[in-house]
Coordinates of C-alpha atoms in Angstrom, one line a residue:
M1323 CA 12.6 -4.4 29.4
A1324 CA 9.6 -4.9 27.1
A1325 CA 7.0 -2.1 27.0
R1326 CA 3.6 -2.9 28.5
G1327 CA 0.0 -1.8 28.1
V1328 CA -0.8 0.1 24.9
W1329 CA 3.0 0.3 24.2
R1330 CA 3.6 -3.4 23.9
D1331 CA 3.8 -3.4 20.1
V1332 CA 6.0 -0.2 20.0
V1333 CA 9.4 -1.9 19.8
G1334 CA 12.8 -0.4 20.1
Q1335 CA 11.5 3.1 21.0
P1336 CA 12.1 3.6 24.8
E1337 CA 12.8 7.3 24.5
T1338 CA 9.6 7.9 22.5
I1339 CA 7.5 5.9 24.9
A1340 CA 8.9 7.9 27.8
A1341 CA 8.2 11.2 26.2
L1342 CA 4.6 10.2 25.3
E1343 CA 3.9 8.8 28.8
R1344 CA 5.0 12.1 30.3
A1345 CA 2.6 14.0 28.1
V1346 CA -0.3 11.6 29.2
A1347 CA 0.6 12.1 32.8
D1348 CA 1.5 15.8 32.9
P1349 CA -0.7 18.4 31.2
A1350 CA 2.3 20.7 31.1
S1351 CA 4.0 18.3 28.7
M1352 CA 0.9 18.0 26.5
T1353 CA 0.2 19.9 23.3
H1354 CA -2.5 19.9 20.6
A1355 CA -0.4 18.6 17.6
W1356 CA 2.3 15.9 17.4
L1357 CA 4.4 14.9 14.4
F1358 CA 5.7 11.3 14.4
T1359 CA 8.6 10.6 12.1
G1360 CA 10.8 7.6 11.5
P1361 CA 12.0 5.2 8.8
P1362 CA 9.4 3.1 7.0
G1363 CA 8.4 0.2 9.2
S1364 CA 9.6 1.8 12.4
G1365 CA 6.1 1.9 13.8
R1366 CA 5.0 5.5 13.5
S1367 CA 1.3 4.8 13.2
V1368 CA 1.6 2.0 15.9
A1369 CA 3.1 4.5 18.3
A1370 CA 0.5 7.2 17.4
R1371 CA -2.4 4.7 17.9
A1372 CA -0.9 3.7 21.3
F1373 CA -0.6 7.3 22.3
A1374 CA -4.3 7.8 21.3
G1375 CA -5.2 4.9 23.5
A1376 CA -3.2 6.2 26.4
L1377 CA -4.8 9.7 26.1
Q1378 CA -8.3 8.1 26.3
C1379 CA -7.5 5.6 29.0
P1380 CA -8.4 6.5 32.6
D1381 CA -5.2 4.7 33.7
G1382 CA -2.9 6.2 31.2
G1383 CA -2.6 3.3 28.8
C1384 CA -3.4 0.0 30.6
G1385 CA -4.0 -1.8 27.3
E1386 CA -6.9 -3.8 28.6
C1387 CA -9.8 -1.4 29.1
R1388 CA -12.4 -0.5 26.4
E1389 CA -10.8 2.8 25.7
C1390 CA -7.4 1.3 25.0
R1391 CA -8.7 -1.6 22.9
T1392 CA -11.0 0.5 20.7
A1393 CA -8.4 3.1 20.1
L1394 CA -5.8 0.5 19.1
D1395 CA -8.2 -1.3 16.7
G1396 CA -9.6 1.9 15.2
T1397 CA -13.2 1.7 16.5
H1398 CA -13.1 4.3 19.3
A1399 CA -15.8 7.0 18.7
D1400 CA -13.3 9.9 19.4
V1401 CA -10.3 8.5 17.5
D1402 CA -10.5 9.2 13.8
V1403 CA -7.8 7.8 11.4
L1404 CA -7.0 9.0 7.9
S1405 CA -4.9 6.4 6.0
T1406 CA -4.9 7.4 2.4
E1407 CA -4.3 4.9 -0.5
A1408 CA -4.1 7.8 -3.0
L1409 CA -1.0 9.6 -4.1
S1410 CA -2.0 12.7 -2.1
I1411 CA -4.4 13.9 0.5
G1412 CA -6.9 16.3 -1.1
V1413 CA -8.5 19.5 0.1
A1414 CA -11.9 17.9 0.6
Q1415 CA -10.6 15.2 2.9
T1416 CA -8.7 17.7 4.9
R1417 CA -11.7 20.0 5.3
D1418 CA -13.7 17.0 6.6
L1419 CA -11.1 16.4 9.2
V1420 CA -10.9 20.1 10.2
Q1421 CA -14.7 20.1 10.7
L1422 CA -14.4 17.0 12.8
A1423 CA -11.7 18.5 14.9
G1424 CA -14.1 21.3 15.8
R1425 CA -16.4 19.0 17.6
S1426 CA -16.1 18.1 21.3
P1427 CA -15.3 14.5 22.1
S1428 CA -18.4 12.4 22.6
I1429 CA -17.3 9.9 25.2
G1430 CA -13.5 10.2 25.6
R1431 CA -11.1 12.7 27.2
Y1432 CA -9.9 14.0 23.8
R1433 CA -10.9 14.0 20.2
V1434 CA -7.9 12.5 18.5
I1435 CA -7.3 12.8 14.7
L1436 CA -4.6 10.6 13.3
V1437 CA -3.2 11.3 9.8
E1438 CA -1.0 8.4 8.9
D1439 CA 0.5 9.9 5.7
A1440 CA 0.9 13.6 6.5
D1441 CA 3.7 13.7 3.9
R1442 CA 1.0 13.3 1.2
L1443 CA -0.6 16.6 2.1
T1444 CA -0.5 18.9 -0.8
E1445 CA 0.3 22.6 -0.4
Q1446 CA -3.4 23.4 -0.7
S1447 CA -4.6 20.7 1.8
G1448 CA -1.8 21.6 4.1
N1449 CA -3.0 25.2 4.2
V1450 CA -6.4 23.9 5.2
L1451 CA -5.0 21.9 8.0
L1452 CA -2.8 24.8 9.1
K1453 CA -5.8 26.9 10.1
A1454 CA -6.8 24.1 12.5
L1455 CA -3.3 23.9 14.0
E1456 CA -3.1 27.7 14.4
E1457 CA -6.4 27.9 16.2
P1458 CA -6.6 24.6 18.1
T1459 CA -9.9 23.4 19.5
P1460 CA -9.8 22.5 23.2
R1461 CA -9.5 18.8 23.8
T1462 CA -8.7 18.0 20.2
V1463 CA -5.3 16.4 19.5
W1464 CA -3.7 16.0 16.0
L1465 CA -1.3 13.1 15.4
L1466 CA 0.6 13.3 12.1
C1467 CA 2.9 10.7 10.7
A1468 CA 5.6 11.0 8.1
P1469 CA 9.0 9.5 7.2
S1470 CA 10.9 12.7 8.0
L1471 CA 10.5 16.3 8.9
E1472 CA 11.5 17.4 5.4
D1473 CA 8.5 15.4 4.0
V1474 CA 6.0 17.7 5.8
L1475 CA 5.1 21.2 4.9
I1476 CA 7.3 23.6 7.0
T1477 CA 4.2 25.5 8.2
V1478 CA 2.6 22.3 9.5
R1479 CA 5.7 20.9 11.2
S1480 CA 6.5 24.2 12.8
R1481 CA 3.2 24.0 14.7
S1482 CA 3.7 20.4 15.9
R1483 CA 5.8 18.8 18.5
H1484 CA 8.2 16.4 16.9
V1485 CA 8.6 12.7 18.0
R1486 CA 11.4 10.8 16.2
L1487 CA 11.3 7.1 16.0
R1488 CA 14.4 5.0 15.1
T1489 CA 14.8 1.8 13.2
P1490 CA 14.2 -0.9 15.8
P1491 CA 16.8 -3.6 16.4
V1492 CA 16.4 -6.9 14.5
A1493 CA 16.1 -8.9 17.7
E1494 CA 13.2 -6.8 19.0
V1495 CA 11.3 -7.0 15.7
A1496 CA 11.8 -10.8 15.7
G1497 CA 10.6 -11.0 19.3
L1498 CA 7.5 -9.0 18.4
L1499 CA 6.7 -11.4 15.5
N1500 CA 7.3 -14.4 17.8
R1501 CA 5.2 -13.0 20.7
R1502 CA 2.4 -11.3 18.8
D1503 CA 2.0 -13.5 15.7
G1504 CA 3.3 -16.9 16.9
I1505 CA 6.1 -17.0 14.2
D1506 CA 9.0 -19.3 14.9
L1507 CA 11.9 -17.3 16.3
G1508 CA 14.3 -18.5 13.6
M1509 CA 12.0 -17.5 10.8
A1510 CA 11.2 -14.2 12.6
T1511 CA 14.8 -13.3 12.9
Y1512 CA 15.5 -14.1 9.2
A1513 CA 12.5 -12.0 8.2
A1514 CA 13.4 -9.1 10.5
R1515 CA 16.9 -8.9 9.1
A1516 CA 15.9 -9.3 5.5
A1517 CA 13.2 -6.6 5.9
Q1518 CA 15.8 -4.3 7.6
S1519 CA 13.6 -4.1 10.7
H1520 CA 10.5 -3.0 8.7
I1521 CA 7.9 -4.6 11.0
G1522 CA 5.1 -4.9 8.4
L1523 CA 7.4 -6.4 5.7
A1524 CA 9.1 -8.7 8.2
K1525 CA 5.7 -10.2 9.1
R1526 CA 4.9 -10.6 5.4
L1527 CA 8.3 -12.3 4.6
A1528 CA 7.8 -14.6 7.5
T1529 CA 4.3 -15.7 6.6
D1530 CA 4.3 -15.5 2.7
E1531 CA 6.6 -17.8 0.8
G1532 CA 5.7 -16.0 -2.4
A1533 CA 7.1 -12.8 -0.9
R1534 CA 10.4 -14.6 0.0
I1535 CA 10.7 -15.9 -3.6
R1536 CA 10.1 -12.4 -5.1
R1537 CA 12.7 -11.0 -2.8
R1538 CA 15.2 -13.7 -3.8
D1539 CA 14.6 -13.0 -7.5
T1540 CA 15.1 -9.2 -6.9
I1541 CA 18.4 -9.8 -5.1
G1542 CA 19.6 -12.1 -7.9
L1543 CA 19.4 -9.3 -10.4
A1544 CA 22.6 -7.9 -9.0
V1545 CA 24.7 -10.6 -10.7
R1546 CA 22.5 -11.0 -13.8
I1547 CA 23.0 -7.6 -15.4
R1548 CA 25.9 -8.0 -17.7
G1549 CA 24.9 -6.0 -20.8
V1550 CA 22.4 -3.5 -22.0
S1551 CA 19.9 -6.2 -23.0
D1552 CA 20.2 -7.7 -19.5
A1553 CA 19.6 -4.3 -18.0
V1554 CA 16.4 -3.8 -20.0
G1555 CA 15.2 -7.2 -19.0
A1556 CA 16.0 -6.6 -15.4
A1557 CA 14.0 -3.4 -15.3
A1558 CA 11.0 -5.2 -16.9
D1559 CA 11.3 -8.0 -14.3
L1560 CA 11.4 -5.5 -11.4
L1561 CA 8.2 -3.8 -12.7
Q1562 CA 6.5 -7.1 -13.4
I1563 CA 7.2 -8.4 -9.9
A1564 CA 5.6 -5.2 -8.5
E1565 CA 2.6 -5.5 -10.8
Q1566 CA 2.1 -9.2 -10.0
E1567 CA 2.1 -8.3 -6.3
R1568 CA -0.4 -5.5 -7.0
D1569 CA -2.8 -7.8 -8.9
R1570 CA -2.5 -10.5 -6.2
S1571 CA -3.2 -8.1 -3.4
L1572 CA -5.8 -5.7 -4.9
E1573 CA -7.7 -7.6 -7.6
A1574 CA -10.1 -9.4 -5.2
R1575 CA -10.6 -6.3 -3.1
S1576 CA -11.5 -4.2 -6.1
T1577 CA -14.0 -6.8 -7.4
H1578 CA -15.6 -6.9 -3.9
E1579 CA -15.8 -3.1 -3.7
R1580 CA -17.6 -2.9 -7.1
E1581 CA -20.0 -5.7 -6.0
R1582 CA -20.7 -3.9 -2.7
L1583 CA -21.3 -0.6 -4.5
L1584 CA -23.8 -2.1 -6.9
E1585 CA -25.6 -3.9 -4.1
T1586 CA -25.8 -0.6 -2.1
L1587 CA -27.2 1.2 -5.1
G1588 CA -29.7 -1.6 -5.8
A1589 CA -28.2 -2.1 -9.3
D1590 CA -28.2 -5.3 -11.3
P1591 CA -24.6 -6.6 -11.6
A1592 CA -25.5 -8.5 -14.8
A1593 CA -27.0 -5.6 -16.6
R1594 CA -25.3 -4.5 -19.8
T1595 CA -25.9 -0.9 -19.1
Q1596 CA -26.5 1.0 -15.8
P1597 CA -28.5 4.2 -15.1
P1598 CA -26.4 7.4 -15.3
H1599 CA -26.2 7.9 -11.5
V1600 CA -24.9 4.3 -11.1
R1601 CA -22.4 4.7 -13.9
A1602 CA -21.1 7.9 -12.3
Q1603 CA -20.4 6.2 -9.0
I1604 CA -18.9 3.2 -10.7
N1605 CA -16.6 5.5 -12.6
A1606 CA -15.6 7.3 -9.4
L1607 CA -14.8 4.0 -7.7
A1608 CA -12.8 2.9 -10.8
K1609 CA -10.8 6.1 -10.6
E1610 CA -10.1 5.6 -6.9
Q1611 CA -9.0 2.0 -7.5
K1612 CA -6.7 3.1 -10.3
T1613 CA -5.0 5.6 -8.1
R1614 CA -4.6 3.1 -5.3
A1615 CA -3.1 0.6 -7.8
T1616 CA -0.6 3.2 -9.0
R1617 CA 0.5 4.0 -5.5
F1618 CA 0.7 0.3 -4.6
T1619 CA 2.9 -0.4 -7.7
R1620 CA 5.2 2.4 -6.8
D1621 CA 5.5 1.3 -3.2
M1622 CA 6.3 -2.3 -4.4
V1623 CA 8.9 -1.0 -6.8
D1624 CA 10.5 1.1 -4.1
R1625 CA 10.6 -1.8 -1.7
A1626 CA 12.3 -3.9 -4.4
L1627 CA 14.9 -1.2 -4.9
V1628 CA 15.5 -1.1 -1.2
D1629 CA 16.1 -4.8 -1.3
L1630 CA 18.4 -4.5 -4.3
M1631 CA 20.4 -1.7 -2.6
S1632 CA 21.0 -3.9 0.4
V1633 CA 23.0 -6.3 -1.8
Y1634 CA 25.5 -3.5 -2.7
R1635 CA 25.5 -2.3 0.9
D1636 CA 26.4 -5.8 2.1
A1637 CA 29.1 -6.1 -0.6
L1638 CA 30.6 -2.9 0.6
V1639 CA 30.6 -4.3 4.1
L1640 CA 32.5 -7.4 3.0
R1641 CA 35.0 -5.3 1.0
A1642 CA 35.7 -3.1 4.0
G1643 CA 36.1 -6.1 6.3
S1644 CA 33.6 -4.6 8.7
P1645 CA 32.2 -6.7 11.5
V1646 CA 28.7 -5.3 10.8
G1647 CA 26.2 -8.1 10.1
L1648 CA 24.8 -8.6 6.5
V1649 CA 21.2 -7.9 5.7
N1650 CA 21.4 -10.7 3.1
E1651 CA 23.2 -13.4 5.1
D1652 CA 21.0 -16.0 3.5
A1653 CA 22.2 -14.9 0.1
R1654 CA 25.9 -14.6 0.9
P1655 CA 27.1 -16.2 -2.3
V1656 CA 25.4 -13.4 -4.3
V1657 CA 26.8 -10.7 -2.0
E1658 CA 30.3 -12.2 -2.3
E1659 CA 30.1 -12.3 -6.1
V1660 CA 29.0 -8.7 -6.2
A1661 CA 31.8 -7.7 -3.8
T1662 CA 34.3 -9.4 -6.0
A1663 CA 33.0 -7.9 -9.3
F1664 CA 32.8 -4.3 -8.2
T1665 CA 35.3 -1.9 -6.7
A1666 CA 34.3 0.0 -3.6
E1667 CA 33.7 3.1 -5.8
G1668 CA 31.6 1.0 -8.1
L1669 CA 29.4 -0.2 -5.3
L1670 CA 28.9 3.3 -4.2
R1671 CA 28.0 4.4 -7.7
A1672 CA 25.5 1.5 -7.9
M1673 CA 23.8 2.5 -4.7
E1674 CA 23.7 6.1 -6.0
A1675 CA 22.0 4.9 -9.2
I1676 CA 19.4 3.0 -7.2
A1677 CA 18.7 6.1 -5.0
T1678 CA 18.3 8.2 -8.1
A1679 CA 15.8 5.8 -9.5
R1680 CA 13.8 5.9 -6.3
E1681 CA 13.8 9.7 -6.4
R1682 CA 12.7 9.8 -10.1
I1683 CA 9.8 7.4 -9.5
E1684 CA 8.7 9.5 -6.5
A1685 CA 8.8 12.5 -8.8
N1686 CA 6.3 10.7 -11.2
V1687 CA 8.8 9.6 -13.8
A1688 CA 7.5 6.5 -15.6
P1689 CA 8.8 3.6 -13.4
L1690 CA 10.0 1.5 -16.4
L1691 CA 12.1 4.4 -17.7
A1692 CA 13.7 5.1 -14.3
L1693 CA 14.4 1.4 -13.8
E1694 CA 16.0 1.0 -17.2
A1695 CA 18.4 3.9 -16.6
M1696 CA 19.2 2.5 -13.2
A1697 CA 19.8 -1.0 -14.5
V1698 CA 22.2 0.1 -17.2
A1699 CA 24.3 1.7 -14.4
L1700 CA 24.3 -1.6 -12.4
R1701 CA 26.0 -3.7 -15.1
V1702 CA 28.6 -6.0 -13.8
P1703 CA 32.0 -4.7 -15.0
A1704 CA 33.3 -6.5 -18.1
G1705 CA 35.6 -9.5 -17.3
R1706 CA 34.2 -10.0 -13.8

């Protein structure tokens, strides 16, 4: 049965919804800090926003009243959201949130503070947050989101109640895209399967032909890497795909931000030089945009690696004769070629090489170097 009210877009999470509804209805089940974890695209922040709406709603999350609607769309006066585009959440940002947490709610039942990327708290900023969690303010609720418990500082997670989300079923993700976004069910099902139930990426694949083409090109690399030169080229292609997507997604936004800043400061956009105070703010904006672009590129590379790994996963499924469905059913010829070319052990080694590359990039290794090392390990065995 589909969830209703504020929970209607929280798909495939019946146990999570039940636990959060109990907390809304029963003060004994409520606490001041919650930690939402789950795979990328599982809907962590969607569930957290729905919970915020239910906490503010006089009817426990009807989904129709002003409190629900404003909490869900991020305009409620007592629901504050931190969604960083930087590589980490700094001390200054965290202190601002802690100060905000000390205030009483202005119109709602609670002051809710949602941190969508709690895994990006540094040790220093985490210690700042820890003080607020150890000495909670009455009627203030912290909602923290992260991929897993291990991604959050142990001192922070030990003072939060854990809510674990799972990967939603493909059919439910497709149903959401069909109901919410009006996407044809066939296309929605393809996109949900190809995105491995990542809701945001599924919508993007379903609505953006360019995204589908880039994914197809990424998958095709699995049968193109025959030698070292192919490996070097494949690594460059992967990075180029990510950078092109970055430029397409962020270039117009960055230009608009600069124009808005100059307008706010009353500066002349056509001037060859700007006053010192204007230059300082322009430089600060440029630094912020560069950090955002770096994170976006890494995220796009990581997504491409997840897509590439799914080919070897599917090939392993075919070799094992498992009845499990393929992620890349639409690219079955590529999967079959990979399954024929590699042994089962070779497929596992390929998946391990991709996982290693993801870890290295997350640890700030230059993406191209990590991708080249990975691609060399993905060469199709000679004679295959």
